[in-house]
Coordinates of N, CA and C and ligand atoms in Angstrom, one line a residue:
M1 N 0.8 -1.2 0.0 CA 0.0 0.0 0.0 C 0.9 1.3 0.0
T2 N 0.6 2.2 -0.9 CA 1.4 3.4 -0.9 C 0.9 4.4 0.1
A3 N 1.8 5.1 0.7 CA 1.4 6.1 1.7 C 0.7 7.3 1.0
P4 N -0.3 7.9 1.7 CA -1.0 9.0 1.1 C 0.0 10.2 0.9
S5 N -0.1 10.9 -0.2 CA 0.8 12.0 -0.4 C 0.5 13.2 0.5
A6 N 1.5 13.9 0.8 CA 1.3 15.1 1.7 C 0.5 16.1 0.9
P7 N -0.4 16.8 1.7 CA -1.2 17.9 1.0 C -0.2 19.0 0.4
M8 N -0.6 19.6 -0.7 CA 0.2 20.6 -1.3 C 0.3 21.8 -0.4
T9 N 1.5 22.4 -0.3 CA 1.7 23.6 0.4 C 1.1 24.8 -0.3
Q10 N 0.9 25.9 0.4 CA 0.4 27.1 -0.2 C 1.3 27.5 -1.4
D11 N 2.6 27.4 -1.2 CA 3.5 27.7 -2.3 C 3.3 26.9 -3.5
E12 N 3.1 25.6 -3.3 CA 2.9 24.7 -4.4 C 1.5 25.0 -5.1
L13 N 0.5 25.4 -4.3 CA -0.7 25.8 -5.0 C -0.6 27.0 -5.8
K14 N 0.3 27.9 -5.4 CA 0.5 29.1 -6.2 C 1.2 28.8 -7.5
T15 N 2.2 27.8 -7.4 CA 2.9 27.4 -8.6 C 1.9 26.8 -9.6
L16 N 1.0 26.0 -9.0 CA 0.0 25.3 -9.9 C -0.9 26.3 -10.6
V17 N -1.4 27.3 -9.9 CA -2.3 28.3 -10.6 C -1.5 29.2 -11.5
G18 N -0.2 29.5 -11.1 CA 0.6 30.3 -12.0 C 0.9 29.6 -13.3
Q19 N 1.1 28.3 -13.3 CA 1.3 27.6 -14.5 C 0.0 27.4 -15.3
A20 N -1.1 27.2 -14.6 CA -2.4 27.1 -15.3 C -2.8 28.3 -16.0
A21 N -2.4 29.5 -15.6 CA -2.8 30.7 -16.2 C -2.2 30.8 -17.6
L22 N -1.2 30.1 -17.9 CA -0.6 30.1 -19.3 C -1.6 29.9 -20.4
Q23 N -2.6 29.1 -20.1 CA -3.6 28.7 -21.1 C -4.4 30.0 -21.6
Y24 N -4.3 31.1 -20.8 CA -5.1 32.3 -21.2 C -4.2 33.3 -22.0
V25 N -2.9 32.9 -22.1 CA -2.0 33.8 -22.8 C -2.0 33.4 -24.3
R26 N -2.4 34.3 -25.2 CA -2.5 34.0 -26.6 C -1.2 34.4 -27.3
P27 N -0.6 33.5 -28.1 CA 0.6 33.8 -28.8 C 0.4 35.1 -29.7
G28 N 1.4 35.9 -29.7 CA 1.4 37.1 -30.5 C 0.9 38.3 -29.8
E29 N 0.2 38.1 -28.6 CA -0.4 39.2 -27.9 C 0.5 39.8 -26.8
V30 N 0.2 40.9 -26.3 CA 0.8 41.5 -25.1 C 0.0 41.1 -23.9
V31 N 0.6 40.7 -22.8 CA -0.2 40.2 -21.7 C 0.0 41.2 -20.5
G32 N -1.1 41.4 -19.8 CA -1.0 42.2 -18.6 C -0.6 41.4 -17.4
V33 N 0.4 41.9 -16.6 CA 1.0 41.1 -15.5 C 0.8 41.9 -14.2
G34 N 0.2 41.2 -13.2 CA 0.0 41.7 -11.9 C 1.3 41.7 -11.0
T35 N 1.0 41.6 -9.7 CA 2.1 41.7 -8.7 C 1.8 40.7 -7.6
G36 N 2.9 40.2 -7.0 CA 2.8 39.4 -5.8 C 3.4 38.0 -6.0
S37 N 3.3 37.2 -4.9 CA 4.0 35.9 -4.9 C 3.4 34.9 -5.8
T38 N 2.1 35.0 -6.0 CA 1.4 34.1 -7.0 C 1.7 34.5 -8.4
V39 N 1.7 35.8 -8.6 CA 2.1 36.3 -10.0 C 3.5 35.9 -10.3
N40 N 4.4 35.9 -9.3 CA 5.8 35.6 -9.6 C 5.9 34.2 -10.2
K41 N 5.0 33.3 -9.7 CA 5.0 31.9 -10.3 C 4.5 32.0 -11.7
F42 N 3.6 32.8 -12.0 CA 3.1 33.0 -13.4 C 4.2 33.5 -14.2
I43 N 4.9 34.5 -13.7 CA 6.0 35.1 -14.5 C 7.1 34.1 -14.8
D44 N 7.4 33.3 -13.8 CA 8.4 32.2 -14.1 C 7.9 31.3 -15.2
A45 N 6.6 30.9 -15.2 CA 6.1 30.0 -16.2 C 6.1 30.7 -17.6
L46 N 5.7 32.0 -17.5 CA 5.6 32.8 -18.8 C 7.0 32.8 -19.5
A47 N 8.1 32.8 -18.8 CA 9.4 32.8 -19.4 C 9.5 31.7 -20.4
G48 N 8.8 30.6 -20.2 CA 8.9 29.5 -21.1 C 8.3 29.7 -22.4
M49 N 7.4 30.8 -22.5 CA 6.8 31.1 -23.8 C 7.1 32.6 -24.2
K50 N 8.3 33.1 -23.7 CA 8.6 34.5 -24.0 C 8.8 34.8 -25.5
D51 N 9.2 33.8 -26.2 CA 9.4 34.1 -27.7 C 8.1 34.0 -28.4
Q52 N 7.0 33.6 -27.8 CA 5.7 33.5 -28.5 C 4.8 34.7 -28.2
I53 N 5.2 35.6 -27.2 CA 4.4 36.7 -26.9 C 5.0 38.0 -27.4
A54 N 4.2 39.1 -27.5 CA 4.7 40.4 -28.0 C 5.3 41.2 -26.8
G55 N 5.1 40.7 -25.6 CA 5.6 41.4 -24.5 C 4.6 41.5 -23.3
A56 N 4.9 42.2 -22.3 CA 4.1 42.3 -21.1 C 3.9 43.8 -20.7
V57 N 2.7 44.1 -20.2 CA 2.6 45.4 -19.5 C 2.5 45.1 -18.0
S58 N 3.4 45.7 -17.2 CA 3.6 45.3 -15.8 C 2.9 46.3 -14.9
S59 N 2.5 45.8 -13.7 CA 1.8 46.6 -12.7 C 2.6 47.1 -11.6
S60 N 3.9 46.8 -11.6 CA 4.8 47.3 -10.5 C 6.3 47.2 -11.0
E61 N 7.1 48.0 -10.2 CA 8.5 47.9 -10.5 C 9.0 46.5 -10.2
A62 N 8.5 45.9 -9.1 CA 8.9 44.5 -8.8 C 8.7 43.5 -9.9
S63 N 7.5 43.6 -10.5 CA 7.2 42.6 -11.6 C 8.0 42.9 -12.8
T64 N 8.2 44.2 -13.0 CA 9.0 44.6 -14.2 C 10.4 44.0 -14.1
Q65 N 11.0 44.2 -12.9 CA 12.3 43.6 -12.7 C 12.4 42.1 -12.9
R66 N 11.3 41.4 -12.4 CA 11.3 40.0 -12.6 C 11.1 39.6 -14.1
L67 N 10.2 40.3 -14.7 CA 10.0 40.0 -16.2 C 11.2 40.2 -17.0
Q68 N 11.9 41.4 -16.7 CA 13.1 41.7 -17.5 C 14.2 40.7 -17.2
A69 N 14.3 40.3 -16.0 CA 15.4 39.4 -15.6 C 15.3 38.1 -16.3
L70 N 14.0 37.8 -16.7 CA 13.8 36.5 -17.4 C 13.7 36.7 -18.9
G71 N 14.0 37.9 -19.4 CA 14.1 38.2 -20.8 C 12.8 38.5 -21.5
I72 N 11.8 38.8 -20.7 CA 10.5 39.2 -21.2 C 10.4 40.7 -21.4
T73 N 10.0 41.1 -22.6 CA 10.0 42.5 -23.0 C 8.8 43.2 -22.2
V74 N 9.1 44.3 -21.5 CA 8.1 45.1 -20.8 C 7.8 46.3 -21.6
L75 N 6.5 46.5 -21.9 CA 6.0 47.7 -22.7 C 5.4 48.7 -21.8
D76 N 5.4 49.9 -22.2 CA 4.7 51.0 -21.5 C 3.2 50.8 -21.7
A77 N 2.5 51.1 -20.6 CA 1.0 50.9 -20.7 C 0.4 51.8 -21.8
N78 N 1.1 53.0 -22.0 CA 0.5 53.9 -23.0 C 0.8 53.5 -24.4
S79 N 1.6 52.4 -24.6 CA 1.9 52.0 -26.0 C 0.9 51.0 -26.5
V80 N 0.0 50.5 -25.6 CA -0.9 49.5 -26.1 C -2.4 50.0 -25.9
P81 N -3.2 49.9 -26.9 CA -4.6 50.4 -26.7 C -5.4 49.5 -25.8
S82 N -5.1 48.2 -25.9 CA -5.9 47.2 -25.0 C -5.1 45.9 -24.9
L83 N -5.5 45.1 -23.9 CA -4.8 43.9 -23.7 C -5.9 42.8 -23.7
G84 N -5.5 41.6 -24.2 CA -6.5 40.5 -24.2 C -6.7 40.0 -22.8
V85 N -5.7 39.9 -22.0 CA -5.8 39.3 -20.7 C -4.9 40.0 -19.7
Y86 N -5.4 40.1 -18.5 CA -4.6 40.6 -17.3 C -4.6 39.5 -16.3
I87 N -3.4 39.1 -15.8 CA -3.3 38.0 -14.9 C -2.7 38.5 -13.6
D88 N -3.5 38.3 -12.5 CA -3.0 38.8 -11.2 C -3.6 38.0 -10.0
G89 N -3.0 38.2 -8.9 CA -3.5 37.5 -7.7 C -4.5 38.4 -7.0
A90 N -4.9 38.0 -5.8 CA -5.8 38.8 -4.9 C -5.6 38.4 -3.5
D91 N -6.0 39.3 -2.6 CA -6.0 39.1 -1.2 C -7.3 38.4 -0.8
E92 N -8.3 38.7 -1.4 CA -9.6 38.1 -1.2 C -10.4 38.1 -2.6
I93 N -11.2 37.0 -2.8 CA -12.1 37.0 -4.0 C -13.4 36.4 -3.5
D94 N -14.5 37.0 -3.9 CA -15.8 36.4 -3.5 C -16.5 35.7 -4.6
G95 N -17.7 35.3 -4.4 CA -18.4 34.4 -5.4 C -18.8 35.1 -6.6
Q96 N -18.6 36.4 -6.7 CA -19.0 37.2 -7.9 C -17.8 37.7 -8.6
G97 N -16.6 37.3 -8.2 CA -15.4 37.8 -8.8 C -14.9 39.2 -8.3
Y98 N -15.6 39.7 -7.3 CA -15.1 41.0 -6.7 C -13.9 40.6 -5.8
M99 N -12.9 41.5 -5.7 CA -11.7 41.2 -5.0 C -11.3 42.4 -4.1
V100 N -10.5 42.0 -3.1 CA -9.6 43.0 -2.4 C -8.2 42.7 -2.8
K101 N -7.5 43.8 -3.2 CA -6.1 43.7 -3.6 C -5.3 44.9 -3.1
G102 N -4.0 44.7 -3.1 CA -3.1 45.7 -2.7 C -2.2 45.3 -1.5
G103 N -2.3 44.0 -1.2 CA -1.4 43.5 -0.1 C 0.1 43.8 -0.5
G104 N 0.4 43.8 -1.8 CA 1.7 44.1 -2.2 C 1.9 45.6 -2.6
A105 N 1.0 46.4 -2.2 CA 1.1 47.9 -2.4 C 1.0 48.3 -3.9
A106 N 0.6 47.4 -4.8 CA 0.7 47.8 -6.2 C -0.7 48.1 -6.8
L107 N -1.7 48.3 -5.9 CA -3.1 48.3 -6.3 C -3.4 49.3 -7.4
T108 N -2.8 50.5 -7.4 CA -3.1 51.5 -8.4 C -2.7 51.1 -9.8
R109 N -1.5 50.7 -9.9 CA -1.1 50.2 -11.3 C -1.8 49.0 -11.7
E110 N -2.1 48.1 -10.7 CA -2.9 46.9 -11.0 C -4.2 47.3 -11.6
K111 N -4.9 48.3 -11.0 CA -6.2 48.6 -11.5 C -6.1 49.3 -12.9
I112 N -5.0 50.0 -13.1 CA -4.8 50.7 -14.4 C -4.6 49.6 -15.5
V113 N -3.8 48.6 -15.2 CA -3.5 47.6 -16.2 C -4.7 46.7 -16.4
A114 N -5.4 46.4 -15.3 CA -6.6 45.6 -15.4 C -7.7 46.3 -16.3
A115 N -7.7 47.7 -16.2 CA -8.7 48.4 -17.0 C -8.4 48.4 -18.5
L116 N -7.2 48.1 -18.8 CA -6.8 47.9 -20.3 C -7.3 46.6 -20.8
A117 N -7.5 45.6 -20.0 CA -7.7 44.3 -20.4 C -9.2 43.9 -20.6
R118 N -9.4 43.0 -21.6 CA -10.7 42.5 -21.9 C -11.1 41.5 -20.8
Q119 N -10.1 40.8 -20.3 CA -10.4 39.7 -19.4 C -9.4 39.7 -18.2
F120 N -10.0 39.6 -17.0 CA -9.1 39.6 -15.8 C -9.1 38.1 -15.3
V121 N -8.0 37.5 -15.3 CA -7.9 36.1 -14.7 C -7.2 36.2 -13.4
C122 N -7.9 35.9 -12.3 CA -7.3 35.9 -11.0 C -6.7 34.6 -10.7
I123 N -5.5 34.5 -10.2 CA -4.9 33.3 -9.7 C -4.7 33.4 -8.2
A124 N -5.1 32.3 -7.5 CA -5.1 32.4 -6.1 C -5.2 31.0 -5.5
D125 N -4.6 30.9 -4.3 CA -4.8 29.6 -3.6 C -6.1 29.7 -2.9
A126 N -6.6 28.5 -2.5 CA -8.0 28.4 -2.0 C -8.3 29.3 -0.7
S127 N -7.2 29.7 0.0 CA -7.4 30.5 1.2 C -8.0 31.9 0.9
K128 N -7.9 32.3 -0.4 CA -8.3 33.6 -0.8 C -9.8 33.7 -1.1
L129 N -10.5 32.6 -1.2 CA -11.9 32.6 -1.5 C -12.7 32.9 -0.3
V130 N -13.5 33.9 -0.3 CA -14.3 34.3 0.9 C -15.8 34.5 0.5
A131 N -16.6 34.4 1.5 CA -18.1 34.6 1.3 C -18.4 36.1 1.1
A132 N -17.7 36.9 1.8 CA -17.9 38.4 1.7 C -16.5 39.1 2.0
L133 N -16.3 40.1 1.2 CA -15.0 40.9 1.3 C -15.0 41.6 2.7
G134 N -13.8 41.7 3.2 CA -13.6 42.6 4.4 C -12.8 42.0 5.6
V135 N -12.5 40.7 5.5 CA -11.6 40.1 6.6 C -10.2 40.6 6.4
F136 N -9.7 40.6 5.2 CA -8.3 41.1 4.9 C -8.4 42.6 5.0
P137 N -7.5 43.2 5.8 CA -7.5 44.7 5.9 C -7.4 45.4 4.5
L138 N -8.3 46.3 4.3 CA -8.4 46.9 2.9 C -7.3 47.9 2.7
P139 N -6.5 47.6 1.6 CA -5.5 48.6 1.3 C -6.1 49.8 0.5
V140 N -5.6 51.0 0.9 CA -6.0 52.2 0.1 C -4.8 53.1 -0.1
E141 N -4.5 53.4 -1.3 CA -3.4 54.2 -1.6 C -3.9 55.7 -1.5
V142 N -3.1 56.5 -0.7 CA -3.6 57.9 -0.4 C -2.4 58.9 -0.6
I143 N -2.8 60.1 -0.9 CA -1.9 61.2 -0.9 C -1.6 61.5 0.6
P144 N -0.3 61.5 1.0 CA 0.0 61.6 2.4 C -0.8 62.8 3.2
M145 N -0.9 63.9 2.6 CA -1.5 65.1 3.3 C -3.0 64.8 3.6
A146 N -3.6 63.8 2.9 CA -5.1 63.5 3.1 C -5.3 62.4 4.1
A147 N -4.2 61.7 4.6 CA -4.3 60.5 5.4 C -5.2 60.7 6.6
G148 N -5.1 61.8 7.3 CA -5.8 62.1 8.5 C -7.3 62.1 8.2
Q149 N -7.7 62.9 7.2 CA -9.2 63.0 7.0 C -9.8 61.7 6.4
I150 N -8.9 61.0 5.7 CA -9.4 59.7 5.1 C -9.6 58.7 6.3
T151 N -8.7 58.7 7.2 CA -8.7 57.9 8.4 C -10.0 58.1 9.2
R152 N -10.4 59.4 9.3 CA -11.6 59.8 10.0 C -12.9 59.3 9.3
R153 N -12.8 59.4 8.0 CA -14.0 59.0 7.2 C -14.2 57.4 7.3
F154 N -13.1 56.7 7.3 CA -13.2 55.3 7.5 C -13.7 54.9 8.9
A155 N -13.3 55.7 9.9 CA -13.8 55.5 11.3 C -15.3 55.7 11.3
D156 N -15.8 56.6 10.5 CA -17.3 56.8 10.5 C -18.0 55.6 9.9
L157 N -17.3 54.8 9.1 CA -17.9 53.6 8.5 C -17.6 52.4 9.4
G158 N -16.9 52.6 10.5 CA -16.6 51.5 11.4 C -15.3 50.8 11.2
G159 N -14.5 51.5 10.4 CA -13.2 50.9 10.0 C -12.0 51.6 10.8
H160 N -10.9 50.9 11.0 CA -9.8 51.4 11.6 C -8.6 51.4 10.7
A161 N -8.2 52.6 10.2 CA -7.1 52.7 9.2 C -5.8 52.8 9.9
Q162 N -4.8 52.1 9.4 CA -3.4 52.1 9.9 C -2.5 52.4 8.7
L163 N -1.6 53.3 9.0 CA -0.6 53.6 8.0 C 0.4 52.4 7.8
R164 N 0.6 52.0 6.6 CA 1.5 50.8 6.4 C 2.9 51.3 6.5
L165 N 3.7 50.6 7.3 CA 5.1 50.9 7.5 C 6.0 49.9 6.8
K166 N 7.2 50.3 6.5 CA 8.2 49.4 6.0 C 9.5 49.9 6.7
D167 N 10.2 49.0 7.4 CA 11.4 49.3 8.1 C 11.2 50.5 9.1
G168 N 10.0 50.6 9.7 CA 9.7 51.6 10.7 C 9.3 53.0 10.1
Q169 N 9.3 53.1 8.7 CA 8.9 54.3 8.1 C 7.7 54.1 7.2
P170 N 6.9 55.1 6.9 CA 5.8 54.9 6.0 C 6.2 54.3 4.7
L171 N 5.5 53.2 4.3 CA 5.9 52.6 3.0 C 5.5 53.6 1.9
V172 N 6.4 53.7 0.9 CA 6.2 54.6 -0.2 C 6.0 53.7 -1.5
T173 N 4.8 54.0 -2.1 CA 4.5 53.1 -3.3 C 5.3 53.5 -4.5
D174 N 5.1 52.7 -5.6 CA 5.8 53.0 -6.8 C 5.4 54.4 -7.3
N175 N 4.2 54.9 -6.8 CA 3.7 56.2 -7.3 C 4.1 57.3 -6.3
G176 N 4.9 57.0 -5.3 CA 5.4 58.0 -4.4 C 4.3 58.3 -3.3
Q177 N 3.3 57.5 -3.1 CA 2.3 57.8 -2.1 C 2.3 56.7 -1.0
H178 N 1.3 56.9 0.0 CA 1.3 56.0 1.1 C 0.1 55.0 1.0
I179 N 0.1 54.0 1.9 CA -0.9 53.0 2.0 C -1.6 53.0 3.4
L180 N -2.9 53.1 3.4 CA -3.6 52.9 4.6 C -4.2 51.5 4.5
D181 N -4.1 50.7 5.6 CA -4.7 49.4 5.7 C -5.9 49.5 6.7
V182 N -7.1 49.2 6.2 CA -8.3 49.5 7.0 C -8.9 48.2 7.5
H183 N -8.9 48.1 8.8 CA -9.4 46.9 9.5 C -10.9 47.1 9.9
G184 N -11.7 46.0 9.9 CA -13.0 46.0 10.5 C -14.1 46.5 9.6
L185 N -13.9 46.6 8.3 CA -14.9 47.0 7.4 C -15.8 45.9 7.0
Q186 N -17.1 46.1 6.8 CA -18.0 45.1 6.2 C -18.4 45.7 4.8
I187 N -17.9 45.0 3.8 CA -18.1 45.5 2.4 C -19.2 44.7 1.8
T188 N -20.4 45.2 2.0 CA -21.6 44.4 1.6 C -22.0 44.7 0.1
D189 N -21.6 45.9 -0.4 CA -21.9 46.3 -1.7 C -20.6 46.8 -2.4
P190 N -19.8 45.9 -2.9 CA -18.4 46.3 -3.4 C -18.5 47.3 -4.5
L191 N -19.4 47.3 -5.4 CA -19.5 48.3 -6.5 C -19.7 49.7 -5.9
A192 N -20.7 49.8 -5.0 CA -21.0 51.1 -4.4 C -19.9 51.6 -3.5
F193 N -19.3 50.6 -2.8 CA -18.2 51.0 -1.8 C -17.1 51.6 -2.6
E194 N -16.7 50.9 -3.7 CA -15.5 51.3 -4.5 C -15.8 52.7 -5.1
S195 N -17.0 52.9 -5.6 CA -17.3 54.2 -6.2 C -17.3 55.3 -5.2
E196 N -17.8 55.0 -4.0 CA -17.9 56.0 -2.9 C -16.5 56.4 -2.5
V197 N -15.7 55.4 -2.1 CA -14.4 55.8 -1.5 C -13.4 56.4 -2.5
N198 N -13.6 56.0 -3.8 CA -12.7 56.5 -4.8 C -12.9 58.0 -5.0
Q199 N -14.0 58.6 -4.6 CA -14.2 60.0 -4.9 C -13.9 60.8 -3.6
W200 N -13.4 60.2 -2.6 CA -12.9 61.0 -1.4 C -11.6 61.7 -1.8
P201 N -11.6 63.0 -1.5 CA -10.3 63.8 -1.9 C -9.1 63.1 -1.2
G202 N -8.1 62.9 -2.0 CA -6.8 62.3 -1.5 C -6.7 60.8 -1.7
V203 N -7.8 60.2 -2.0 CA -7.7 58.7 -2.3 C -7.2 58.6 -3.7
V204 N -6.1 57.8 -3.8 CA -5.6 57.5 -5.2 C -6.3 56.3 -5.7
T205 N -6.4 55.3 -4.9 CA -7.1 54.1 -5.4 C -7.5 53.3 -4.1
V206 N -8.7 52.8 -4.2 CA -9.2 51.9 -3.1 C -9.0 50.4 -3.6
G207 N -8.6 49.6 -2.7 CA -8.2 48.2 -3.1 C -9.4 47.3 -3.3
V208 N -10.6 47.8 -3.4 CA -11.7 47.0 -3.8 C -11.7 47.0 -5.4
F209 N -11.7 45.8 -6.0 CA -11.7 45.6 -7.4 C -13.1 45.0 -7.8
A210 N -14.1 45.9 -7.9 CA -15.4 45.5 -8.3 C -15.7 45.9 -9.7
H211 N -15.4 47.2 -10.0 CA -15.6 47.6 -11.4 C -14.6 47.0 -12.3
Q212 N -13.5 46.6 -11.8 CA -12.5 45.8 -12.5 C -12.4 44.4 -11.9
K213 N -13.6 43.7 -11.9 CA -13.6 42.4 -11.2 C -13.0 41.3 -12.1
A214 N -12.8 40.1 -11.6 CA -12.3 39.0 -12.3 C -13.4 38.4 -13.2
Q215 N -13.1 38.0 -14.4 CA -14.0 37.1 -15.1 C -13.8 35.7 -14.9
V216 N -12.5 35.4 -14.5 CA -12.2 34.0 -14.3 C -11.3 33.9 -13.0
C217 N -11.5 32.9 -12.2 CA -10.5 32.7 -11.1 C -10.0 31.3 -11.2
L218 N -8.7 31.1 -11.2 CA -8.1 29.8 -11.2 C -7.7 29.6 -9.7
L219 N -8.4 28.7 -9.0 CA -8.2 28.6 -7.6 C -7.4 27.3 -7.3
G220 N -6.3 27.4 -6.6 CA -5.5 26.2 -6.3 C -6.1 25.5 -5.1
T221 N -6.6 24.3 -5.2 CA -7.2 23.5 -4.1 C -6.4 22.2 -4.0
A222 N -6.8 21.5 -2.9 CA -6.2 20.2 -2.6 C -6.5 19.2 -3.8
D223 N -7.6 19.5 -4.5 CA -8.0 18.6 -5.6 C -7.5 19.1 -7.0
G224 N -6.6 20.1 -6.9 CA -6.1 20.7 -8.2 C -6.7 22.0 -8.5
V225 N -6.6 22.5 -9.7 CA -7.1 23.8 -10.1 C -8.6 23.8 -10.4
R226 N -9.3 24.6 -9.6 CA -10.7 24.8 -9.9 C -10.9 26.1 -10.7
T227 N -11.6 26.0 -11.8 CA -11.9 27.2 -12.6 C -13.2 27.8 -12.3
L228 N -13.3 29.0 -11.8 CA -14.5 29.7 -11.5 C -14.7 30.8 -12.5
T229 N -15.9 30.9 -13.1 CA -16.2 32.0 -14.0 C -17.3 32.8 -13.5
Y230 N -17.2 34.1 -13.9 CA -18.2 35.1 -13.3 C -18.8 35.9 -14.5
Ligands
LIG1 C1 -0.4 43.2 -4.8 C2 -1.7 42.4 -4.8 C3 -1.5 40.9 -4.8 O1 -2.1 40.4 -6.0 C4 -2.1 40.3 -3.6 O2 -1.6 41.0 -2.5 C5 -1.9 38.8 -3.5 O3 -0.5 38.6 -3.3 P1 0.0 37.1 -3.2 O4 -0.1 36.5 -4.5 O5 1.5 37.4 -2.8 O6 -0.7 36.4 -2.1 O7 -2.7 42.9 -4.9 O8 -0.7 44.6 -4.7

């Protein structure tokens, strides 16, 4: 009798979905590339077909560095009118394809590149699937001088905003701004919530991706990759 195999680790599940995402990359096209540890697995897999694609539009300096190190051409977002597909991870995804993103502080550029794409394919391990958004602290990129008033507005909604730090100092995003992580929110209507918070003065981007939701989620589970479509 053979011993039962050990369950896959979270890292192995990320590798699985990163590789599975290759099926959405069409030869000859430019692909939109997100940010994070799951996307890093996708970038590593994409290197195997770098000669078949026209390049990538990247959502962060970190992804750009990884893409270029693997010999994948990175194009300016302004040089492409649209993308066939954008592939990115998420901190949370619900049953409608709405997501919370920004754990890697790249939410603004992620939303910009996602908005260029006809299809958003989310790659995530099963721990990211939630019944309702709001357990993961919500990242919000803000202009630093507005952080105080934005913090008070979130308090009015029952949320507690904390300035994200790196090495004891405020984290500075690729866009030169700060991140607030908001705890304790209940996001019952993601579309309305995103629209509302996005128009507060000083908010650069809120990490709810409802208007730019996923059309597909490749979810890494103990039974393999589950494909959810929305
Ligand atoms: C970065 C993001 C990431 O997609 C999100 O944080 C998930 O990251 P990981 O794949 O490392 O769990 O939004 O801003």
